[in-house]
């Protein structure tokens, strides 16, 4: 992932990191990457690893690299809660891990700065020795997904720019996730976000102080109204909600954001498409009759984000560096933070 983010920084674009839990989702992501000629980050949460019993996910990932050899593809552990989780991901073949030491191992309780530095540094040491990239997080997002998250509205544990500088210096992370008011899940903002609720000024200040650090925006689904409407039109019960506008993400990309995490928008697209088939064709019972439209709907969202983030057209800019080469680079400290 370090290479993808370095290239994105050179090109001034962002790379979407899309969550995967099953075959249809990885197919959607990879088809969108091929259609738009995009390098891509595929990420799996702890919940996704448990859901897929690890090995199914591993083999889906191998299949993706066999079927789409022309697409630079990263497999990333999303929100690793402990050194052990990150280690197991690396042992399984993930090429990038997030050590989310902003929360304690329970994935809920905000952690101290010292704890965060200690666990993240330990992961950096063991990951870089294998050529694997590390993302850390300073500050906590709001919301709770699958039991993961500090809760709240996202404004309670914003990133302090000064601490961010210290954190990068003390850990040597390759990428830094920051908290600027976003939350995981569909319910991020109760109206269109303003500078009071989505702190783009904090992001810009962090970038000013850490111009060479790849920044990561979590909780970056835009929760588009049209996707909400499809779900509600076909029997869903989503309450009115707002996500992160794409223009704000693009402002972030102009200010050091290189990785943008999107899961909820894809969940909405899949669910809307399935509800539509269930409502319009109640006689159907072949899962392919609703999984195919669901896959198409997710692919459409991913391809659109790839274009909006600017990664489209960059798949063939460079040849992926093997982990063996990254080990040497990390050892010789040519990858300076
Ligand atoms: O971090 C949040 C992602 O949307 C993953 O969610 O833990 O429910 O798989 P999950
Ligand atoms: P969303 O819930 O906004 O899609 O965020 C996903 C995320 O940050 C995964 O780590
Ligand atoms: Zn996240």
XYZ file of C-alpha atoms and ligand atoms in Angstrom:
358
model
C 0.000 0.000 0.000
C 2.909 2.323 0.674
C 3.740 2.275 -3.017
C 0.135 2.975 -4.062
C -0.049 5.928 -1.678
C 3.355 7.296 -2.725
C 2.243 7.145 -6.364
C -1.069 8.798 -5.449
C 0.829 11.601 -3.706
C 3.005 12.106 -6.812
C -0.111 12.183 -8.998
C -2.162 14.302 -6.577
C -5.050 11.844 -6.341
C -6.744 9.666 -3.686
C -7.306 5.909 -3.575
C -10.574 4.434 -2.312
C -10.364 1.607 0.217
C -13.463 -0.527 -0.105
C -14.590 -3.126 2.427
C -15.076 -6.722 1.405
C -16.953 -9.536 3.145
C -17.933 -11.883 0.315
C -17.455 -12.867 -3.312
C -19.929 -10.420 -4.818
C -18.299 -7.435 -3.099
C -14.792 -8.319 -4.280
C -16.151 -8.892 -7.787
C -17.797 -5.454 -7.729
C -14.593 -3.761 -6.584
C -12.347 -5.516 -9.082
C -14.738 -4.999 -12.012
C -14.963 -1.300 -11.158
C -11.151 -1.146 -10.975
C -10.824 -2.771 -14.392
C -13.500 -0.581 -15.957
C -11.878 2.601 -14.647
C -8.272 1.304 -14.804
C -7.690 2.066 -11.130
C -5.211 0.812 -8.555
C -7.278 -0.352 -5.589
C -7.266 -1.055 -1.859
C -9.496 -3.927 -0.755
C -9.955 -3.984 2.996
C -11.348 -6.453 5.510
C -12.520 -5.623 9.014
C -12.223 -8.100 11.869
C -15.935 -8.755 11.380
C -15.322 -9.550 7.707
C -12.522 -11.944 8.573
C -14.750 -13.755 11.052
C -17.690 -13.791 8.599
C -15.528 -15.329 5.859
C -13.624 -17.643 8.213
C -10.407 -15.983 6.978
C -9.590 -18.676 4.431
C -12.534 -17.935 2.128
C -11.460 -14.300 2.057
C -7.838 -15.256 1.441
C -8.732 -17.367 -1.578
C -11.096 -14.711 -2.944
C -8.187 -12.308 -2.781
C -5.883 -14.730 -4.598
C -8.617 -15.163 -7.225
C -8.797 -11.368 -7.627
C -5.074 -11.118 -8.336
C -5.288 -14.042 -10.809
C -8.295 -12.666 -12.675
C -7.188 -9.000 -12.618
C -3.367 -9.200 -12.904
C -3.178 -5.743 -14.493
C -4.688 -4.013 -11.421
C -2.318 -3.016 -8.567
C -4.261 -4.452 -5.608
C -3.688 -4.100 -1.864
C -5.258 -6.338 0.776
C -5.545 -4.272 3.929
C -6.616 -5.104 7.491
C -9.181 -2.460 8.473
C -9.215 -1.389 12.160
C -6.860 -3.977 13.637
C -7.582 -3.872 17.377
C -4.347 -5.462 18.617
C -0.842 -6.475 17.661
C -2.100 -10.091 17.443
C -4.821 -9.177 14.914
C -2.295 -7.335 12.728
C 0.183 -10.186 13.008
C -2.417 -12.767 11.978
C -3.328 -10.615 8.952
C 0.334 -10.340 7.928
C 0.817 -14.093 8.396
C -2.192 -14.695 6.157
C -0.794 -12.540 3.335
C -2.318 -9.074 3.813
C 0.046 -6.478 2.322
C -1.084 -3.682 4.641
C -2.515 -3.399 8.156
C -4.207 -0.740 10.234
C -3.272 -0.784 13.899
C -6.110 1.216 15.397
C -4.588 1.996 18.770
C -6.835 5.036 19.162
C -9.151 2.573 20.907
C -8.315 -0.134 23.394
C -8.433 -3.783 22.328
C -12.210 -3.866 23.020
C -12.601 -1.550 19.998
C -14.705 0.882 22.084
C -12.732 2.586 24.831
C -10.593 5.561 23.754
C -6.935 4.772 24.504
C -4.163 6.980 25.884
C -1.587 8.523 23.553
C 1.140 6.404 25.173
C -0.786 3.148 24.619
C -1.489 4.102 21.010
C 2.174 4.883 20.324
C 3.379 1.665 21.972
C 1.074 -0.776 20.101
C 1.424 1.047 16.799
C 5.210 1.118 17.007
C 5.258 -2.607 17.747
C 3.154 -3.279 14.638
C 5.360 -0.981 12.515
C 8.423 -2.983 13.554
C 6.966 -6.373 12.788
C 5.160 -5.254 9.600
C 8.039 -3.354 8.012
C 10.309 -6.362 8.604
C 7.954 -8.197 6.201
C 7.578 -5.285 3.774
C 4.004 -4.633 4.916
C 2.530 -1.116 5.192
C 1.074 0.269 8.439
C -1.763 2.745 8.942
C -2.223 4.231 12.420
C -5.024 6.376 13.858
C -4.885 9.356 16.165
C -8.167 10.731 17.513
C -11.343 8.611 17.440
C -14.173 8.514 14.937
C -17.785 8.571 16.059
C -20.391 5.845 15.606
C -20.281 2.121 16.156
C -20.087 -0.544 13.446
C -20.344 -4.174 14.443
C -19.423 -3.217 17.978
C -16.385 -1.241 16.756
C -16.115 2.462 17.538
C -16.097 5.007 20.319
C -19.737 5.986 19.710
C -20.832 9.635 19.831
C -21.149 12.140 16.997
C -17.534 12.199 15.881
C -16.688 15.536 17.517
C -15.732 14.128 20.919
C -12.209 12.906 20.122
C -10.974 15.064 17.244
C -7.326 14.769 16.218
C -5.005 17.303 17.807
C -2.558 18.412 15.049
C 0.356 18.685 17.481
C -0.243 15.132 18.757
C -0.477 13.921 15.166
C 3.050 15.192 14.479
C 4.384 13.521 17.621
C 2.547 10.278 16.814
C 4.044 10.008 13.320
C 7.507 10.813 14.658
C 7.312 8.207 17.424
C 5.689 5.372 15.428
C 7.003 5.615 11.845
C 3.569 4.803 10.362
C 3.177 4.950 6.584
C -0.317 6.451 6.706
C -2.300 8.317 9.325
C -6.051 8.147 9.924
C -7.419 11.290 11.529
C -10.678 12.179 13.274
C -12.291 15.311 11.825
C -15.946 14.781 12.746
C -16.854 11.783 10.600
C -18.427 8.589 11.936
C -18.764 5.054 10.655
C -22.127 3.939 9.331
C -25.086 5.699 7.724
C -25.861 8.236 10.473
C -22.980 10.716 10.300
C -24.673 14.118 10.200
C -28.251 15.213 10.884
C -28.010 17.903 8.176
C -25.545 18.742 5.399
C -22.186 19.101 7.205
C -20.703 22.539 7.764
C -17.281 23.613 9.040
C -18.726 23.177 12.549
C -19.459 19.472 12.110
C -16.885 18.389 9.488
C -13.540 19.885 10.462
C -11.764 20.254 7.154
C -9.736 23.106 8.689
C -8.221 20.584 11.141
C -7.306 18.303 8.236
C -5.663 21.193 6.394
C -3.697 22.122 9.529
C -2.505 18.510 9.993
C -1.372 18.440 6.365
C 0.463 21.736 6.843
C 2.384 20.227 9.755
C 2.861 16.774 8.150
C 3.186 17.517 4.422
C 4.851 14.162 3.687
C 2.432 11.908 5.583
C -0.322 10.123 3.693
C -3.594 11.033 5.417
C -6.561 8.662 5.618
C -10.222 9.654 5.845
C -12.398 7.034 7.548
C -16.176 7.166 7.690
C -16.116 8.726 4.225
C -19.266 7.381 2.667
C -21.369 10.126 1.141
C -24.661 8.341 1.978
C -26.298 9.638 -1.224
C -29.987 10.440 -1.052
C -30.782 8.393 -4.168
C -29.425 5.231 -2.506
C -31.379 5.984 0.689
C -34.523 6.564 -1.388
C -34.309 3.198 -3.178
C -34.117 1.381 0.152
C -37.053 3.313 1.603
C -39.102 3.046 -1.601
C -38.946 -0.735 -1.317
C -39.884 -1.148 2.323
C -36.730 0.023 4.127
C -36.813 2.336 7.134
C -33.743 4.562 6.956
C -34.060 7.816 8.852
C -33.009 11.031 7.051
C -29.222 11.362 7.192
C -26.207 13.032 5.576
C -22.751 11.687 4.769
C -19.461 13.287 3.722
C -19.973 15.277 0.496
C -17.639 14.206 -2.311
C -16.463 17.841 -2.724
C -15.154 17.775 0.867
C -13.263 14.539 0.160
C -11.817 16.183 -2.959
C -10.736 19.148 -0.820
C -9.065 16.593 1.481
C -7.292 15.002 -1.495
C -5.876 18.425 -2.396
C -4.581 18.517 1.190
C -2.747 15.222 1.659
C -5.575 12.650 1.836
C -4.467 9.558 -0.095
C -6.727 6.782 1.253
C -10.493 7.161 1.552
C -12.496 4.459 3.360
C -15.907 3.634 1.951
C -18.153 0.808 3.117
C -21.616 2.183 3.940
C -22.347 3.501 0.408
C -21.744 0.014 -0.959
C -23.932 -1.558 1.721
C -26.726 0.863 0.795
C -26.366 0.087 -2.924
C -26.494 -3.679 -2.334
C -29.456 -3.512 0.019
C -31.461 -1.199 -2.252
C -30.942 -3.479 -5.261
C -31.975 -6.587 -3.319
C -35.059 -4.892 -1.841
C -36.105 -3.797 -5.331
C -36.014 -7.370 -6.679
C -37.830 -8.701 -3.617
C -40.570 -6.081 -4.014
C -40.931 -6.266 -7.798
C -40.467 -10.000 -8.318
C -41.744 -11.758 -5.204
C -41.883 -15.018 -7.143
C -38.039 -15.107 -7.464
C -36.098 -17.383 -5.165
C -32.796 -17.909 -7.013
C -30.214 -15.854 -5.056
C -28.528 -14.925 -8.340
C -31.661 -13.013 -9.359
C -30.947 -10.463 -6.625
C -27.193 -10.872 -6.100
C -26.420 -9.906 -9.707
C -28.284 -6.549 -9.512
C -26.721 -6.026 -6.070
C -23.254 -6.610 -7.520
C -23.958 -4.235 -10.416
C -25.247 -1.546 -8.035
C -22.122 -1.753 -5.874
C -19.833 -1.741 -8.912
C -21.510 1.471 -10.117
C -20.870 3.203 -6.766
C -17.244 2.020 -6.584
C -16.496 3.066 -10.188
C -18.002 6.504 -9.526
C -15.902 6.988 -6.386
C -12.752 5.846 -8.235
C -13.375 8.550 -10.816
C -14.214 11.184 -8.180
C -11.126 10.355 -6.075
C -8.912 10.580 -9.174
C -7.406 7.081 -9.078
C -9.116 6.196 -12.384
C -6.647 5.762 -15.234
C -3.645 5.164 -12.967
C -3.556 1.331 -12.911
C -0.783 1.111 -15.469
C 1.401 3.967 -14.198
C 3.749 1.621 -12.346
C 4.624 -2.029 -11.701
C 3.811 -3.205 -8.169
C 6.917 -3.599 -5.976
C 7.176 -7.027 -4.322
C 7.252 -7.229 -0.523
C 10.880 -8.449 -0.713
C 11.852 -5.102 -2.230
C 9.814 -3.201 0.363
C 11.682 -5.069 3.129
C 14.961 -3.682 1.748
C 13.518 -0.183 1.408
C 12.234 -0.155 4.979
C 15.544 -1.592 6.232
C 17.576 1.087 4.458
C 15.099 3.753 5.593
C 14.668 5.068 2.082
C 10.968 5.205 2.947
C 11.342 8.113 5.305
C 8.315 9.350 7.236
O -14.941 0.215 10.096
C -16.017 0.099 9.573
C -16.279 -0.707 8.368
O -17.458 -0.212 7.782
C -16.359 -2.173 8.632
O -17.509 -2.477 9.320
O -16.799 -3.909 11.243
O -19.170 -3.910 10.370
O -17.322 -4.976 9.060
P -17.716 -3.908 10.055
P -18.254 4.403 6.125
O -19.125 3.792 7.168
O -18.461 5.879 6.011
O -18.371 3.746 4.787
O -16.723 4.217 6.607
C -16.025 3.037 6.362
C -14.725 2.997 7.112
O -14.195 3.980 7.595
C -14.092 1.666 7.216
O -12.914 1.715 7.978
Zn -12.899 3.097 9.570
